[in-house]
mmCIF file of C-alpha atoms in Angstrom:
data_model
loop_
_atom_site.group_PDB
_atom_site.id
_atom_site.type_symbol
_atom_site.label_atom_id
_atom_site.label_comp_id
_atom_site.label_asym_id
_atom_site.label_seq_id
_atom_site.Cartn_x
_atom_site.Cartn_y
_atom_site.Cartn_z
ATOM 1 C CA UNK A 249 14.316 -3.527 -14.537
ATOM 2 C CA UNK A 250 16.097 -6.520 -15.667
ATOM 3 C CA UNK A 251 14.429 -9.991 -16.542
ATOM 4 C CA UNK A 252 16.442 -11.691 -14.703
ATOM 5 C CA UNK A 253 14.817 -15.114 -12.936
ATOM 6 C CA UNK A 254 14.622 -15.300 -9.137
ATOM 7 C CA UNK A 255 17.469 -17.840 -9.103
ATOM 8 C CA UNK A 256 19.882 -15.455 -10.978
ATOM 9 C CA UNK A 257 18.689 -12.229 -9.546
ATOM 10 C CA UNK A 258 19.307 -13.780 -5.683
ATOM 11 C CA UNK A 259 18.594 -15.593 -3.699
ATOM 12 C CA UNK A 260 15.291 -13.992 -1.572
ATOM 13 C CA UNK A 261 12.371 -12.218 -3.202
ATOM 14 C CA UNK A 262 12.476 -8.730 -2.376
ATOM 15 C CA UNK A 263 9.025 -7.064 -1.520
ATOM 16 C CA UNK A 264 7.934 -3.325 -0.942
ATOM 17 C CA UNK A 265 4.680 -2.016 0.742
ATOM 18 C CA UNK A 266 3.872 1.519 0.466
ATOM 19 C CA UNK A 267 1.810 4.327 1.192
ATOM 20 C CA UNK A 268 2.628 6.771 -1.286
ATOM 21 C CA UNK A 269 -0.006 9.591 -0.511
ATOM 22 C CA UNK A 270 -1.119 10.057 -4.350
ATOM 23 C CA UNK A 271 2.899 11.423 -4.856
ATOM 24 C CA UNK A 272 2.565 14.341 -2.584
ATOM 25 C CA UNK A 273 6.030 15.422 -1.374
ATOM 26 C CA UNK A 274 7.726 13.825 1.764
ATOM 27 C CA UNK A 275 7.690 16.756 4.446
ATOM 28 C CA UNK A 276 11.578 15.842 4.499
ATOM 29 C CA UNK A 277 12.437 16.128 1.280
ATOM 30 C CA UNK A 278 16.039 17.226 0.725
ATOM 31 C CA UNK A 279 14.983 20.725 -0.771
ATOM 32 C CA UNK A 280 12.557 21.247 2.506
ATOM 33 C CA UNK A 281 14.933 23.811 4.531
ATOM 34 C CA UNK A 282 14.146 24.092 8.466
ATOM 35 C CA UNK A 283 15.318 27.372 9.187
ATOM 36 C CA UNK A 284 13.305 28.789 6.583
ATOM 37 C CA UNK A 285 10.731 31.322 7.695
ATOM 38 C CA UNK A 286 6.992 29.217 7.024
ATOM 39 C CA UNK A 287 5.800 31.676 5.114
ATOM 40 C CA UNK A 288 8.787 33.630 2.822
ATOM 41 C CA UNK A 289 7.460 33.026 -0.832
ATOM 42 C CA UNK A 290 11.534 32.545 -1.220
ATOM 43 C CA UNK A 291 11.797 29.791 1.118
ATOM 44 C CA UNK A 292 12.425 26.594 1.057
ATOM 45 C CA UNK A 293 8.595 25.746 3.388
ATOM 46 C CA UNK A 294 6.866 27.661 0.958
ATOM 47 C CA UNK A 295 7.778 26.243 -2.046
ATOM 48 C CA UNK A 296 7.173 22.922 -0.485
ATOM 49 C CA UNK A 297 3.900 23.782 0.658
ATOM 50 C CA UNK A 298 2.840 24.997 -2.848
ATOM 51 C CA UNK A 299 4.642 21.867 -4.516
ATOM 52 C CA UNK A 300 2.888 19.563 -2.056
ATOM 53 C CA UNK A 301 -0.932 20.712 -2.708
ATOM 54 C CA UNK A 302 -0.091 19.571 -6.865
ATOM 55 C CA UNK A 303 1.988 16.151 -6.690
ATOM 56 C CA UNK A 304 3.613 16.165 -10.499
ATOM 57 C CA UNK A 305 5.038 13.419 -13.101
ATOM 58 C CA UNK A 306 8.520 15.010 -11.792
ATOM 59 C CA UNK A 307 7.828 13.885 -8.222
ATOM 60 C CA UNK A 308 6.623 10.501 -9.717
ATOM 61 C CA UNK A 309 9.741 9.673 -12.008
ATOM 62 C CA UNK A 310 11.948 10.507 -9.048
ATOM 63 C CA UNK A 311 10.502 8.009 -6.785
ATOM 64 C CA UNK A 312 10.133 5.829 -9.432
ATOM 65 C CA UNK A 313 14.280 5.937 -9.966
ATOM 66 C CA UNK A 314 14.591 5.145 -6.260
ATOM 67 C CA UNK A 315 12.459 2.453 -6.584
ATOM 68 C CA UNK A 316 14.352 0.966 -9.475
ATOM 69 C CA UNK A 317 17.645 1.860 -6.855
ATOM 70 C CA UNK A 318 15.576 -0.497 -3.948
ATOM 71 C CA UNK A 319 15.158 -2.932 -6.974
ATOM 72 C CA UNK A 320 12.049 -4.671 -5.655
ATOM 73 C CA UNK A 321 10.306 -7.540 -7.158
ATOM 74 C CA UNK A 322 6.626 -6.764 -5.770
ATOM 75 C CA UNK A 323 5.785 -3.377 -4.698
ATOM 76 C CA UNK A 324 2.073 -2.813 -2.949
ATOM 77 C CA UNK A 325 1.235 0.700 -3.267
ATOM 78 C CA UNK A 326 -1.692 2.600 -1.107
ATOM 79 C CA UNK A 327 -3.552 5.715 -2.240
ATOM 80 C CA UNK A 328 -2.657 5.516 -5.739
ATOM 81 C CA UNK A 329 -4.398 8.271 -8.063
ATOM 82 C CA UNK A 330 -5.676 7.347 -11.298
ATOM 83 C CA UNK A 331 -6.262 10.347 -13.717
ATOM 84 C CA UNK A 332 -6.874 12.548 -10.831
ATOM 85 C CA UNK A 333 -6.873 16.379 -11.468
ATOM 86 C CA UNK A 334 -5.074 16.719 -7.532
ATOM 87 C CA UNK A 335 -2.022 14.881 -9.031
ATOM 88 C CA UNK A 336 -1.808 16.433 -12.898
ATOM 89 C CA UNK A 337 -4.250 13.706 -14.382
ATOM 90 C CA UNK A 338 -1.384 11.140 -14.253
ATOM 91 C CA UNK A 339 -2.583 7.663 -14.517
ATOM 92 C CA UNK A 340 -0.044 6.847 -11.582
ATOM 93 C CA UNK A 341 0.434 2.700 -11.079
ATOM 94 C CA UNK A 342 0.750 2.777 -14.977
ATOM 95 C CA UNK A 343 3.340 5.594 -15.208
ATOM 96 C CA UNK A 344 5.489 3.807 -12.307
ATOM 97 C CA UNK A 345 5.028 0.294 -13.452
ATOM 98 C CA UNK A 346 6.062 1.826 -17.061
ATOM 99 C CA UNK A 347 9.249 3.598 -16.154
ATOM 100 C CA UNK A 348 10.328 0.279 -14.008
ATOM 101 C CA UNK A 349 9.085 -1.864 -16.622
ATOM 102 C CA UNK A 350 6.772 -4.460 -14.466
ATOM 103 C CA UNK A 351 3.833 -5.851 -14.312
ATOM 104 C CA UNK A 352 0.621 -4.132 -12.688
ATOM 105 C CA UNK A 353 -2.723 -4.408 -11.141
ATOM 106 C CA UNK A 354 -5.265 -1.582 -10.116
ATOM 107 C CA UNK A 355 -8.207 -1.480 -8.267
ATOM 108 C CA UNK A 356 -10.555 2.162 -7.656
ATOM 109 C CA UNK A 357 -11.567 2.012 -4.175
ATOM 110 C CA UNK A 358 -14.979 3.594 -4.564
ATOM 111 C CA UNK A 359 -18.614 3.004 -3.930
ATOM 112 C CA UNK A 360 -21.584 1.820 -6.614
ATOM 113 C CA UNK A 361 -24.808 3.637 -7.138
ATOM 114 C CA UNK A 362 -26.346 2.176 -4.158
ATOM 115 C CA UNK A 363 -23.477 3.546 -2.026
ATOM 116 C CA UNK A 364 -22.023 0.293 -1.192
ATOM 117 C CA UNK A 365 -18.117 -0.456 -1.660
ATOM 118 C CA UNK A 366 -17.813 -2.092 -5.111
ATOM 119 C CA UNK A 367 -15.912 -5.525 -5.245
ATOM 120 C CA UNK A 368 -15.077 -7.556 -8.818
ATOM 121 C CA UNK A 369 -13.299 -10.209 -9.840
ATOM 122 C CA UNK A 370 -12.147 -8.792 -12.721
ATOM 123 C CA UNK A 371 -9.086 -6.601 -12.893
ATOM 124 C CA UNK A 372 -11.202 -3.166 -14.640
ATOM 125 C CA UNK A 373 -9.567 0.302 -14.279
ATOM 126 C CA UNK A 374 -11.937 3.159 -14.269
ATOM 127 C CA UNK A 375 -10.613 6.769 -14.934
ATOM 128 C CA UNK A 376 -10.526 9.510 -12.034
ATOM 129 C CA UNK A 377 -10.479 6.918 -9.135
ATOM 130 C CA UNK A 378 -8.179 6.394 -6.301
ATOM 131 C CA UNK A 379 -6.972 3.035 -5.096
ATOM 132 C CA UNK A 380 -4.458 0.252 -4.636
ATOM 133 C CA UNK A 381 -1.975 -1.020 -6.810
ATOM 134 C CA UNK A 382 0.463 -4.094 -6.964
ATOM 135 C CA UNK A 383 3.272 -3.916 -9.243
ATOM 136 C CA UNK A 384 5.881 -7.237 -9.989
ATOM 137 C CA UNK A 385 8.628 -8.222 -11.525
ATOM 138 C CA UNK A 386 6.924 -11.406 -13.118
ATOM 139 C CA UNK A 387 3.497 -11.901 -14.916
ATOM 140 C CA UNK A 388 0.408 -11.588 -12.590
ATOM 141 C CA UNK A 389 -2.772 -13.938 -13.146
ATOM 142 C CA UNK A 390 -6.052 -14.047 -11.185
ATOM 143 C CA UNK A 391 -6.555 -10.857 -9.791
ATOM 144 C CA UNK A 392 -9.374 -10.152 -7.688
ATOM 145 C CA UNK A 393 -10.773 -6.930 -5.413
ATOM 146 C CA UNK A 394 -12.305 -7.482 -2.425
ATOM 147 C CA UNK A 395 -14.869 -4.918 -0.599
ATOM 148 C CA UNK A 396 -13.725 -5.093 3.207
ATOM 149 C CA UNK A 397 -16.563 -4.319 5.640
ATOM 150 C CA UNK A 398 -17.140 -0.792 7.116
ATOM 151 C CA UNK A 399 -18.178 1.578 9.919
ATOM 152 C CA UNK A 400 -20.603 3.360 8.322
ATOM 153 C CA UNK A 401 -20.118 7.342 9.424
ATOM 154 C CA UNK A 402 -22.115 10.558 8.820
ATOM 155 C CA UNK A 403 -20.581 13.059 10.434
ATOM 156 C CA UNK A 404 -17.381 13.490 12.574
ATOM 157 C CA UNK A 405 -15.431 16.003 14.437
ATOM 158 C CA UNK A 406 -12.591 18.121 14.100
ATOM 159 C CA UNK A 407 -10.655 18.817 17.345
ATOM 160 C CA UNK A 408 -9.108 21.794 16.081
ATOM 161 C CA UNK A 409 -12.653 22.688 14.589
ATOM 162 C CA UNK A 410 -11.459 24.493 11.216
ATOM 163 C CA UNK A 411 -14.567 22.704 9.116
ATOM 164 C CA UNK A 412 -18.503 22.895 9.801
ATOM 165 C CA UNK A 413 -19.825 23.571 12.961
ATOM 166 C CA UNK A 414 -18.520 23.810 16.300
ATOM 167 C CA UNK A 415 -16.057 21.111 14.412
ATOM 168 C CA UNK A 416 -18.663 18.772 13.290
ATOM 169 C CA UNK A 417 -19.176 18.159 9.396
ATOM 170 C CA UNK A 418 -20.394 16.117 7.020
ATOM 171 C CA UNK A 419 -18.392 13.037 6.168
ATOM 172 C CA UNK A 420 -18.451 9.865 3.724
ATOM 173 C CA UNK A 421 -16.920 7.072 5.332
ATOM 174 C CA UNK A 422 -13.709 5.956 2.710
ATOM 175 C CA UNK A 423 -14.632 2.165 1.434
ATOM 176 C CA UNK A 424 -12.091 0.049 1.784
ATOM 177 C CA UNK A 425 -10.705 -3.008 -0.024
ATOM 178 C CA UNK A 426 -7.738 -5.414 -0.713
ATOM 179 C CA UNK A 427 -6.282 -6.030 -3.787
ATOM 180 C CA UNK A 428 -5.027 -10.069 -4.849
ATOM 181 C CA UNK A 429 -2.988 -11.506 -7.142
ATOM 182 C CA UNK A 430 -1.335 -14.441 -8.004
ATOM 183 C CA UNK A 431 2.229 -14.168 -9.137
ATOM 184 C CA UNK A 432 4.209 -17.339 -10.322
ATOM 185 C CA UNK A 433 7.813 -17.026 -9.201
ATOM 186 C CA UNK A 434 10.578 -19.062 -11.524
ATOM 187 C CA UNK A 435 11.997 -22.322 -9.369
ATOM 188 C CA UNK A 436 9.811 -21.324 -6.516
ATOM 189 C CA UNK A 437 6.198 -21.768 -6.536
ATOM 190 C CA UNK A 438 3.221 -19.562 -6.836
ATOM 191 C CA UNK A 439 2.635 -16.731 -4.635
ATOM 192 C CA UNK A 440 -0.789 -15.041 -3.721
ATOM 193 C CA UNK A 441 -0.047 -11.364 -2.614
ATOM 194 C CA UNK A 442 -3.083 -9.030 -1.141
ATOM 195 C CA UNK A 443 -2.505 -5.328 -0.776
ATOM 196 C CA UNK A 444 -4.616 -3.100 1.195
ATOM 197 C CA UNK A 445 -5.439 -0.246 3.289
ATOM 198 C CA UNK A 446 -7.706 -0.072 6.226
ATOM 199 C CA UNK A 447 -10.136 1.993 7.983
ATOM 200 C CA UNK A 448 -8.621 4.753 10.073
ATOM 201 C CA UNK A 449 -11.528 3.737 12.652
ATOM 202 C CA UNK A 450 -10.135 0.954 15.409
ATOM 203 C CA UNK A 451 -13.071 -1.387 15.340
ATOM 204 C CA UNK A 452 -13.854 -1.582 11.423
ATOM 205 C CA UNK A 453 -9.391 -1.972 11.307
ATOM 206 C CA UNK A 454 -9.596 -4.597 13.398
ATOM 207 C CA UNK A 455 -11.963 -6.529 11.603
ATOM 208 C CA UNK A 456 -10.871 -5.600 7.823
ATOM 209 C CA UNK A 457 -7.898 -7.001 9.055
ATOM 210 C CA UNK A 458 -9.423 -10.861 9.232
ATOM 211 C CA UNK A 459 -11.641 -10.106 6.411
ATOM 212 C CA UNK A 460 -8.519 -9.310 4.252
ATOM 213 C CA UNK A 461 -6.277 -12.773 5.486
ATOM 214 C CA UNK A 462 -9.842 -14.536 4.739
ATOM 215 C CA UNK A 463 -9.588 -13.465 0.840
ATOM 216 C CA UNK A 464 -6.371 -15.474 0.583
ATOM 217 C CA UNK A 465 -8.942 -18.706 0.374
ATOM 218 C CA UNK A 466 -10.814 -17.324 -1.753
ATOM 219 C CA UNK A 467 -8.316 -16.562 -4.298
ATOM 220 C CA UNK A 468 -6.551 -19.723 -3.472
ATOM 221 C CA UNK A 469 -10.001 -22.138 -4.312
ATOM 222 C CA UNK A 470 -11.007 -20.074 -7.424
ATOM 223 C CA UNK A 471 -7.422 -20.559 -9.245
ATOM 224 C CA UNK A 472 -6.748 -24.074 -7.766
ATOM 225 C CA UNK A 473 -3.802 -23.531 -5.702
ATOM 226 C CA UNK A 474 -3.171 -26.033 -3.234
ATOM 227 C CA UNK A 475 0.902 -24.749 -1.988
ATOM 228 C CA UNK A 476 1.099 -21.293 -2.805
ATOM 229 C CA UNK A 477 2.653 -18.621 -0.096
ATOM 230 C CA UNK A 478 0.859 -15.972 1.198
ATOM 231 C CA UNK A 479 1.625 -12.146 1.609
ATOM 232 C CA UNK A 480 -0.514 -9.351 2.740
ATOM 233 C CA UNK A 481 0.876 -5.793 3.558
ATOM 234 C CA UNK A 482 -0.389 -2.358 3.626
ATOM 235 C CA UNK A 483 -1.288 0.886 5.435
ATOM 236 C CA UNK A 484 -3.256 -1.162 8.484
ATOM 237 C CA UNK A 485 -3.281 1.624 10.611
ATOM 238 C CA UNK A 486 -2.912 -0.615 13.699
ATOM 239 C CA UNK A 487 -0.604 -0.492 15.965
ATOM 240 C CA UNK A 488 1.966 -3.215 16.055
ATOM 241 C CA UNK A 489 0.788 -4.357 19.822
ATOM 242 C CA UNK A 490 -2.628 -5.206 18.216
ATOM 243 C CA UNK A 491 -1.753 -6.508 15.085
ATOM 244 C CA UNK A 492 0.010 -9.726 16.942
ATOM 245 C CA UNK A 493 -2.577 -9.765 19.733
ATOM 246 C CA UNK A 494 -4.546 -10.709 16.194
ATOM 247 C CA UNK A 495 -2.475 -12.664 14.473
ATOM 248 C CA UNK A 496 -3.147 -14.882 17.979
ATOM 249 C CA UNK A 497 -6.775 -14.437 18.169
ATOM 250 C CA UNK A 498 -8.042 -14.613 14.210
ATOM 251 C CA UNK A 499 -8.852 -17.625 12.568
ATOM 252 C CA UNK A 500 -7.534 -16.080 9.190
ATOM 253 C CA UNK A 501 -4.566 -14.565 10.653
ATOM 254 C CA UNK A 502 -2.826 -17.696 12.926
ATOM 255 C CA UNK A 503 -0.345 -19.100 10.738
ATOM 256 C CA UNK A 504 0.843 -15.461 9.382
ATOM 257 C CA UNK A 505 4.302 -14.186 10.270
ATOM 258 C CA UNK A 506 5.180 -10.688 10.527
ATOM 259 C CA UNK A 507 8.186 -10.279 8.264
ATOM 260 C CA UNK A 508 9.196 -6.942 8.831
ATOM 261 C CA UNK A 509 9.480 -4.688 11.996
ATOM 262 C CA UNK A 510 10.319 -0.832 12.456
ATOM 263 C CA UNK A 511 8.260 2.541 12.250
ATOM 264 C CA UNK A 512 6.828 3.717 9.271
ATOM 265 C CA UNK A 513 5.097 6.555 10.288
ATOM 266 C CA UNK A 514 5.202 10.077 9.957
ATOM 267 C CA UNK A 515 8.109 10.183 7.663
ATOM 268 C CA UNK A 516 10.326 13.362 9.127
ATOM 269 C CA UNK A 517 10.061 11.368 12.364
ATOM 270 C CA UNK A 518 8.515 8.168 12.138
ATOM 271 C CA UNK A 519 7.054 7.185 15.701
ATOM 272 C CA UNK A 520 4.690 4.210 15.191
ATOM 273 C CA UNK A 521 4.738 1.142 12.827
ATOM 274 C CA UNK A 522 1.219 1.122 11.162
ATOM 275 C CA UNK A 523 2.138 -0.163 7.273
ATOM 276 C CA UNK A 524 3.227 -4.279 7.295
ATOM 277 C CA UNK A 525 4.228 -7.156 5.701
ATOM 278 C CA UNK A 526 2.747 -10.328 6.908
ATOM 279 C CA UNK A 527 3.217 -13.838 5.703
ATOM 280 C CA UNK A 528 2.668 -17.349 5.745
ATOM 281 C CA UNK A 529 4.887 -19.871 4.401
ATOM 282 C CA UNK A 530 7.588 -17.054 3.834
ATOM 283 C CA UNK A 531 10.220 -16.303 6.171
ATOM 284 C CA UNK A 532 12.362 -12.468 6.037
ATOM 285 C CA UNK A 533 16.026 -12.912 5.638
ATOM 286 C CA UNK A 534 16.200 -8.916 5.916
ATOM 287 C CA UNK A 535 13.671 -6.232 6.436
ATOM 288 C CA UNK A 536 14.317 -2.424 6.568
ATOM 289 C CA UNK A 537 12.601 0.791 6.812
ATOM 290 C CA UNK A 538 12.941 3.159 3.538
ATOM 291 C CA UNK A 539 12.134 6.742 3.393
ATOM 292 C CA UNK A 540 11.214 7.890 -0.201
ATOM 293 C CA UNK A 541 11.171 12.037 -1.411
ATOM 294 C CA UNK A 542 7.077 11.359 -1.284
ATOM 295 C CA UNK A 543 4.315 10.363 0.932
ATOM 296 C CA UNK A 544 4.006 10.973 4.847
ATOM 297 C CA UNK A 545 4.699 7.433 5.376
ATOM 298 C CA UNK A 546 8.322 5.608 4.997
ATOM 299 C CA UNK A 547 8.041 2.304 3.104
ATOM 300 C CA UNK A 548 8.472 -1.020 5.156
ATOM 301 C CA UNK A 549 10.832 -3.737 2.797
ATOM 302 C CA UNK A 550 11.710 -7.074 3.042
ATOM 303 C CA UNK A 551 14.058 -9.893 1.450
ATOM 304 C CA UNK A 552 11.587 -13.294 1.565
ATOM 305 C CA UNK A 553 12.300 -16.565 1.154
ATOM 306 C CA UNK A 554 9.785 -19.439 0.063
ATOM 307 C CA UNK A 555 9.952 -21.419 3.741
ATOM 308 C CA UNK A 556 10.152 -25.376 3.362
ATOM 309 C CA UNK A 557 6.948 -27.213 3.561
ATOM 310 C CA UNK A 558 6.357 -29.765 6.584
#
């Protein structure tokens, strides 16, 4: 990408959010053929089904050229593998941020000895972890992970019942967490972006959610920012209905802005907006919906601009 500053480049800040299902192919990628019987070893469907269970650095420098196409300035990415033997041991946020030449930050989303969701305020990389990442344009500074709260699970149930019995099995709820940084934008002013991806469980959503808008204080006291712009975005996995009814109703969430609308989700026929882009003291001079050759999910971007200041 090109160093250009923010007042040369354009005029907005252009921000991506992402869930890029650890590179796994999109189920509408261009080579996926529907009239292909499902299970011809010459058809397109298998091929993609075999392709789909090992995500490759092919997959990865392909979306990675689109991105650099999109041209983004911050990019939030959800379930990002790091050294993971599902997606060829690739040390994904690095081998993106590499081949676009920015900036990145990545948190493991995992659990410490105890069993309790790990948080740090240091930015550490462990090997063989799954996470969140947030790649920029410009330097990042004061990074910090945040554990969200969780509804603790032990087993659940499969409707179509094709694990343990009678459908029930075993299950370790997924921690969750939310990934900040600080990024200081030329002519503009410093702004404090969180990334994350919550609970697939209403109730624990719900209140991740205000947990998450919360951290933006946190971040803000420990590296002395008194006018920075907030952005959060992720994989909620709300619905848009009660994502405003709490942006009305949270404490943490009432001077946030949603600053980009349309449905993200599945990506051969997206049906439901669950991944956003929320902000406060930014306003969207564009947003759009992007389908990329990976993930189940289309990407939600928008064009920002630093709002003025009462």
């Amino acid at each position: 990408m090109s160093e250009n500053t923010f007042e040369e480049a354009r005029e907005y800040l252009r921000v991506c959010t992402f869930n890029m299902e650890h590179g796994t192919p999109s189920l509408c990628a261009p080579e996926l053929s529907d009239s292909a019987p499902e299970h011809d070893p010459e058809s397109g469907n298998f091929l993609q089904k075999v392709r789909a269970e090992f995500p490759d650095r092919d997959a990865l420098e392909v979306f990675a050229a689109e991105l650099a196409e999109l041209d983004p300035d911050v990019v939030l990415l959800q379930e990002v593998d790091n050294v993971r033997p599902r997606s060829a041991l690739i040390p994904q946020a690095d081998l993106i941020a590499d081949l676009l030449d920015m900036d990145r930050y990545f948190i493991p989303v995992e659990r410490n000895l105890l069993g309790s969701p790990t948080s740090s305020y240091i930015p550490w990389r462990r090997r063989g972890t799954y996470g969140l990442a947030v790649l920029s344009r410009y330097p990042m500074r004061g990074c910090l992970k945040l554990a969200l709260p969780e509804k603790t699970e032990f087993f659940r149930h499969s409707a179509e019942k094709k694990w343990g019995i009678n459908g029930w099995y075993l299950h370790v709820t997924e921690p969750r967490a939310c990934a900040y940084t600080v990024i200081d934008i030329p002519g503009q002013g410093s702004l404090v972006v969180g990334n994350t991806h919550l609970s697939t469980k209403y109730v624990a959503a719900c209140e991740q959610l205000g947990v998450a808008a919360g951290g933006f204080g946190v971040l803000s006291e420990r590296n002395g920012l008194t006018d920075a712009r907030f952005l959060l975005g992720g994989d909620f996995n709300l619905g848009s209905d009660t994502v405003y009814e709490l942006m009305e109703k949270e404490a943490a969430l009432e001077e946030f802005v949603s600053l980009a609308v349309g449905d993200t989700y599945p990506s051969d026929a997206p049906e439901k907006q669950i991944d956003f882009l929320l902000g406060k003291g930014l306003s969207a001079v564009h947003s759009q919906v992007k389908r990329f050759s990976i993930s189940d999910h289309c990407a939600l971007v928008a064009d920002l601009r630093f709002s003025e200041r009462d």
